[in-house]
XYZ file of N, CA and C in Angstrom:
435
model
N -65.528 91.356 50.156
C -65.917 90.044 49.693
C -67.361 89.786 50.122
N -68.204 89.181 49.025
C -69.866 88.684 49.679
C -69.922 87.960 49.740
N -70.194 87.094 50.552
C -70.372 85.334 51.018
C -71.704 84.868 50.322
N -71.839 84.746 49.137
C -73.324 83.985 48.691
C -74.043 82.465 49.401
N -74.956 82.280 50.002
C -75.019 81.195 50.619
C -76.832 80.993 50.083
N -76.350 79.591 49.548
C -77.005 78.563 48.893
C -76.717 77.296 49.371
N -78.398 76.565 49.217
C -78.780 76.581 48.350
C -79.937 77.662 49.084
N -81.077 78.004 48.232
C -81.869 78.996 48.751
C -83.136 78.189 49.833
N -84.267 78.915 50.464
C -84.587 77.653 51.131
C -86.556 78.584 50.881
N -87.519 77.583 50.312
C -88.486 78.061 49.726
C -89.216 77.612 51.594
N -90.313 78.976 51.871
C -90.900 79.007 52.790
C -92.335 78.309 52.787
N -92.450 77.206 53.629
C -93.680 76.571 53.539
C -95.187 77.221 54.445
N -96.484 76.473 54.021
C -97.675 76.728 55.131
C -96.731 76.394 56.467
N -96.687 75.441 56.519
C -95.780 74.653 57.623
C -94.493 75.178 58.184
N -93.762 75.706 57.991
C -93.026 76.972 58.692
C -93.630 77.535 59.018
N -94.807 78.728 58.567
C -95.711 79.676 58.716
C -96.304 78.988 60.276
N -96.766 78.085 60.287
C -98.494 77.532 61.197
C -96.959 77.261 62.586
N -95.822 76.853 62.588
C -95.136 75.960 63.459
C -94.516 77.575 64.315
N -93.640 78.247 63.372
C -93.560 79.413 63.985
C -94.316 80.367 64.489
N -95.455 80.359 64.316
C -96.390 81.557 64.746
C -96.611 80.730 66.466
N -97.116 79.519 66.223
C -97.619 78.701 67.295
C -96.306 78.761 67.785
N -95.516 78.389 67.896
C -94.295 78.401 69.031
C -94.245 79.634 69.419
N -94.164 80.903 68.420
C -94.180 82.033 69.109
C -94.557 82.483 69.766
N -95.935 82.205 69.563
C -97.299 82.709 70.077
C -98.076 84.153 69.495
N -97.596 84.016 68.505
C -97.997 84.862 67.563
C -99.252 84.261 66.645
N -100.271 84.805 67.231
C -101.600 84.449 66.367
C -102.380 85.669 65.446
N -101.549 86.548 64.976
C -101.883 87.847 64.538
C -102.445 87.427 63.491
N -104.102 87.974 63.137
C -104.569 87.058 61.591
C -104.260 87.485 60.477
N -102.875 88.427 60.355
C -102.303 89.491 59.019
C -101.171 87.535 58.915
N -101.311 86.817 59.719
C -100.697 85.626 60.031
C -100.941 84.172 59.212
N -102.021 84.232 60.115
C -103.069 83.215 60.603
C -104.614 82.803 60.157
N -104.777 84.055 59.435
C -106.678 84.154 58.764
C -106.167 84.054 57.514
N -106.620 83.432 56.765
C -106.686 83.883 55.499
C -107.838 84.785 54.694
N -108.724 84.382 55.348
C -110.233 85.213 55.114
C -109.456 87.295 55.550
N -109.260 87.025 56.565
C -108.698 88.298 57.226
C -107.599 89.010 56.262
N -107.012 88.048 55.796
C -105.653 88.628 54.920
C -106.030 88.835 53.845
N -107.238 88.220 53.152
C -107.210 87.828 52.194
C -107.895 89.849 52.100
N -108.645 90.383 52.926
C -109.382 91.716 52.950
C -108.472 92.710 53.270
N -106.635 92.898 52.774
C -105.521 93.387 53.314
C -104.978 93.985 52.323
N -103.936 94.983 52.410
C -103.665 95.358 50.911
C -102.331 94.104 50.398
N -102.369 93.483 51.324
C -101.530 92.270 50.753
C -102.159 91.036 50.158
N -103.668 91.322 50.267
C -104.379 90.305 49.500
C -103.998 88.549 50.325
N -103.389 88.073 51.247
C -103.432 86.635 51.517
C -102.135 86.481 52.918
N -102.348 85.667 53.674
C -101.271 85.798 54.833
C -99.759 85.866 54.241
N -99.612 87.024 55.362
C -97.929 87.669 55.675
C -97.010 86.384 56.513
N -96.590 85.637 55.740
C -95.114 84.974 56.657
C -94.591 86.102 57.744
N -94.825 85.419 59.429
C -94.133 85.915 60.182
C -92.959 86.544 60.156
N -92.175 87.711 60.584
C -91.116 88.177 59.944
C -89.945 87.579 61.145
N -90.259 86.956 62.238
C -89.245 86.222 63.395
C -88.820 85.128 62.062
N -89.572 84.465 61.175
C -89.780 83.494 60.712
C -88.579 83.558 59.540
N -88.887 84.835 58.676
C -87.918 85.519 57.706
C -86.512 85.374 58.538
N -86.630 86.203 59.551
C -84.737 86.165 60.261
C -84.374 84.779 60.406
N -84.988 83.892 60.861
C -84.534 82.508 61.134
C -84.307 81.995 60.474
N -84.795 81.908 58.934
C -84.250 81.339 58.043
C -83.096 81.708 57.536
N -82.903 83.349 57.010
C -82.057 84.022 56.261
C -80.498 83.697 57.281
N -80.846 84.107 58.816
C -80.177 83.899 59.615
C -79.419 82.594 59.300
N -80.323 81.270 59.595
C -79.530 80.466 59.481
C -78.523 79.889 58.468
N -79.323 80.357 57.172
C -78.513 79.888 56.080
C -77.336 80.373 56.128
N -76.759 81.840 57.071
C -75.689 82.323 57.332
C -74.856 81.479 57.583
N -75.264 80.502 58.805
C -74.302 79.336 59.434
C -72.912 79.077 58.983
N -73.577 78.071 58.227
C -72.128 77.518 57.991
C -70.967 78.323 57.424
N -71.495 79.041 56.539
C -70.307 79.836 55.617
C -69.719 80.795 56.287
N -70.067 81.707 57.286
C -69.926 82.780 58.349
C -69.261 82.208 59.524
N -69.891 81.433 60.264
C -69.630 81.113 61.445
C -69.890 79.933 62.504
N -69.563 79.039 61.681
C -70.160 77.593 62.005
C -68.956 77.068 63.131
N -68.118 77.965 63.470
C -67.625 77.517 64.716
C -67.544 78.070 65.750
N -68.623 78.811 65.621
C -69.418 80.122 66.516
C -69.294 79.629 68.295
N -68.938 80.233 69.082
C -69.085 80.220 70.404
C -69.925 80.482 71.196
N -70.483 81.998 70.292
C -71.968 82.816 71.099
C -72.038 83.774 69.871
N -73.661 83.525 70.239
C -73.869 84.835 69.199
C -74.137 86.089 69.966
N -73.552 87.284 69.661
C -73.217 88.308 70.713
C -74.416 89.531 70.644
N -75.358 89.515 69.216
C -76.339 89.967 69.329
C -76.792 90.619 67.437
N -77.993 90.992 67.325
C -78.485 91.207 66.001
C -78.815 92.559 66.159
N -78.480 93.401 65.113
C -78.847 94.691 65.183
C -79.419 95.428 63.680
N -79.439 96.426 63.849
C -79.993 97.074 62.549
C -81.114 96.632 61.626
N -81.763 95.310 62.337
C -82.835 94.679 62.224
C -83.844 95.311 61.150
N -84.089 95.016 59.394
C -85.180 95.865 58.615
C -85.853 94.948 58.115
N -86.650 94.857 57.802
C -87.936 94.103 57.198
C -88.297 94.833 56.126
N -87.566 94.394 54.751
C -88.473 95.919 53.487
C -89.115 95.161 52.857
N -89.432 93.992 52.824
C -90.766 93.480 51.946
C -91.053 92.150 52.356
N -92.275 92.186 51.889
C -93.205 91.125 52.786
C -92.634 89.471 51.635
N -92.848 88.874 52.785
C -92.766 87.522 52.508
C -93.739 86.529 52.759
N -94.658 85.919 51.380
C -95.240 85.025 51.709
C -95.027 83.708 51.218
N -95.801 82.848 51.849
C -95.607 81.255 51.613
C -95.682 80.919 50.355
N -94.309 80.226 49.948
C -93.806 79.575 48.289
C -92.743 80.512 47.922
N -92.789 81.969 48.777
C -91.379 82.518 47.883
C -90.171 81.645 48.736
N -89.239 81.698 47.929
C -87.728 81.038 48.180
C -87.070 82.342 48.240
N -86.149 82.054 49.579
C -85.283 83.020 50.402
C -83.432 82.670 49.753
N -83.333 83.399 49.431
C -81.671 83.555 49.267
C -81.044 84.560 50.483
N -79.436 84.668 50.357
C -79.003 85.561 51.525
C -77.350 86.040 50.768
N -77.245 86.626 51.144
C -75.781 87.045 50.731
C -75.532 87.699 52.093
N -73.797 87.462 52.729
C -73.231 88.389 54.117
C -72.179 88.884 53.127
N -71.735 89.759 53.997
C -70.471 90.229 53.917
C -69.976 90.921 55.130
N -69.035 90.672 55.140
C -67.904 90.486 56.531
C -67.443 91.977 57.088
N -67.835 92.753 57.858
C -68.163 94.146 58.053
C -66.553 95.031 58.968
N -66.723 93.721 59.927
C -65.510 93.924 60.857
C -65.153 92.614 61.766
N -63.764 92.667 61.894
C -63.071 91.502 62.777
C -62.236 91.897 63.633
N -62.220 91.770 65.306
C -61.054 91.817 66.381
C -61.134 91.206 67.445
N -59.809 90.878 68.100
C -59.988 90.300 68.864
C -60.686 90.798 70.162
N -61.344 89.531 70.867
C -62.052 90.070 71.856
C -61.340 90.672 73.155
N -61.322 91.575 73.973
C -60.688 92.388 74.935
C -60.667 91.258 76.268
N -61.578 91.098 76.230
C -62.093 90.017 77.493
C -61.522 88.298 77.506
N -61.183 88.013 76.697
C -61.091 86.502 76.075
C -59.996 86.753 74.952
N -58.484 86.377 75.458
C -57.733 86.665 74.107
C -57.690 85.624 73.157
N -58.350 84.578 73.247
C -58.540 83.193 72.455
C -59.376 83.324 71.682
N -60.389 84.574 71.498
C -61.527 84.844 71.370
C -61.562 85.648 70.306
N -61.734 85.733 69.148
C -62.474 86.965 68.316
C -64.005 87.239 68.205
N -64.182 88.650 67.531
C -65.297 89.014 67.294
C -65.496 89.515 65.481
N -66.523 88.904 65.171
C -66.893 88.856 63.597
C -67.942 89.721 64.200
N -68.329 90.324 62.724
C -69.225 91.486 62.521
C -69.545 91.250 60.637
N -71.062 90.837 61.027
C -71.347 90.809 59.296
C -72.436 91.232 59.140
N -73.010 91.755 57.687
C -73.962 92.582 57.423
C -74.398 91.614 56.740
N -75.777 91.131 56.636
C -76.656 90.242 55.367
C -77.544 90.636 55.434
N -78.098 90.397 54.002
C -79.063 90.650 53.077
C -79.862 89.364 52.532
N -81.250 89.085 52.779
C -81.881 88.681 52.509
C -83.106 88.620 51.301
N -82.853 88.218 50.182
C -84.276 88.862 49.314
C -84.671 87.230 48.863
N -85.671 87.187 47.695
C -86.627 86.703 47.824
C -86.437 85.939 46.208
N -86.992 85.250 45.498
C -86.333 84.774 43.972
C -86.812 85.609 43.187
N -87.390 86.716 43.305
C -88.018 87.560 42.204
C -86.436 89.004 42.440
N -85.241 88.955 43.236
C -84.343 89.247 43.687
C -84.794 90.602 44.738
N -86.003 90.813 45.250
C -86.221 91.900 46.457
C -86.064 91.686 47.528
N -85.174 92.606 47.742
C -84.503 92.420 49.666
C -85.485 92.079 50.424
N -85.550 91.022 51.405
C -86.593 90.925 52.281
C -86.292 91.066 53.899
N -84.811 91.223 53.922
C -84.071 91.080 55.450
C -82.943 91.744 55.303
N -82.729 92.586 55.828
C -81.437 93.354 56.426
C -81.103 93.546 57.888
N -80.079 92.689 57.961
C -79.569 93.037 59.319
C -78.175 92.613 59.577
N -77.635 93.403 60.636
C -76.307 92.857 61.244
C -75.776 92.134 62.196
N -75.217 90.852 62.125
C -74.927 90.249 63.764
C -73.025 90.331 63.777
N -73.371 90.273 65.121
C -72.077 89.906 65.919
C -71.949 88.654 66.609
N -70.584 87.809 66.107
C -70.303 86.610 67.021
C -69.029 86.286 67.323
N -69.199 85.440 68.558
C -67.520 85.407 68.990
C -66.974 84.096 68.562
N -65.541 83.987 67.909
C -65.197 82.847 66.926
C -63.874 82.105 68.001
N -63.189 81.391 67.955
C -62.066 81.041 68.331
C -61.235 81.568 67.470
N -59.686 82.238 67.882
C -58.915 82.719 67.039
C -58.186 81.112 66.616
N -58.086 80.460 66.879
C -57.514 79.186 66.773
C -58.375 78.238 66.367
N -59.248 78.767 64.994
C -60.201 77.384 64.707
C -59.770 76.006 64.089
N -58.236 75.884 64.067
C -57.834 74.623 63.661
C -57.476 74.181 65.179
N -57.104 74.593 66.293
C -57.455 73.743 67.274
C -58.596 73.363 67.617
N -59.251 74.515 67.556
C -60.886 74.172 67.826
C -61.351 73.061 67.124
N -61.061 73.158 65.864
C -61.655 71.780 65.134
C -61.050 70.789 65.870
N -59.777 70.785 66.475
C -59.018 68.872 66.733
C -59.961 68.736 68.132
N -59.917 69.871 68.821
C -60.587 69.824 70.087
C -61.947 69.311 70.087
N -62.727 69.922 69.214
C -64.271 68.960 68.863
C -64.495 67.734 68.009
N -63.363 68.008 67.214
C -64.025 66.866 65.693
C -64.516 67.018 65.117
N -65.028 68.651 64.788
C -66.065 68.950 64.364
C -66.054 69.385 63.045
């Protein structure tokens, strides 16, 4: 099954300028436009922390919005550049599920997503792991959430 998750979310200057500066990422393939503009990409590269955070989040709700911990991101690819005005789509799909060894209240999700761009080119591939409550209808009475 692929979890399509919409709506898509178009990347601004303003994402670009907020993430680099929090990061501390002032790289001018970034940040110059004069600099980028002399690149074989012709104009600034959207941070790629910037790409996961979005694609990432749009995961949320549909994946794992009653998430406990996120247990870690792997297989981490970047295959094409993303700049400011393209709109990010994501599709997961659900890789593996068990319960956790440590925590029997506890499962572990395993999903693979894909990130591309509205012209439909992958822009993010990667895999996370997170730990869910096996009991998310208590969990819900327990939060309200």
């Amino acid at each position: 099954m692929v979890i399509e998750h919409r709506p898509g979310r178009t990347v601004t200057e303003t994402d670009n300028v907020l993430m680099t500066t929090l990061g501390g990422n002032d790289a001018p393939i970034h940040t110059d436009a004069r600099y980028s503009s002399l690149t074989k990409w012709g104009r600034p590269l959207v941070c790629s922390s910037i790409t996961l955070h979005l694609v990432g989040g749009m995961t949320v709700r549909s994946t794992s919005g009653l998430t406990l911990a996120n247990l870690g991101f792997e297989e981490i690819r970047f295959t094409h550049p993303v700049f400011v005005g393209d709109t990010l789509y994501a599709e997961t799909q659900i890789t593996g599920r068990r319960l956790s060894k440590s925590r029997p209240d506890t499962g572990i999700v395993t999903c693979r997503t894909t990130g591309h761009n509205q012209h439909g080119a992958d822009v993010v591939i990667f895999t996370r792991s997170f730990f869910v409550p096996v009991d998310a209808d208590a969990a819900r009475d327990a939060t309200n959430y």
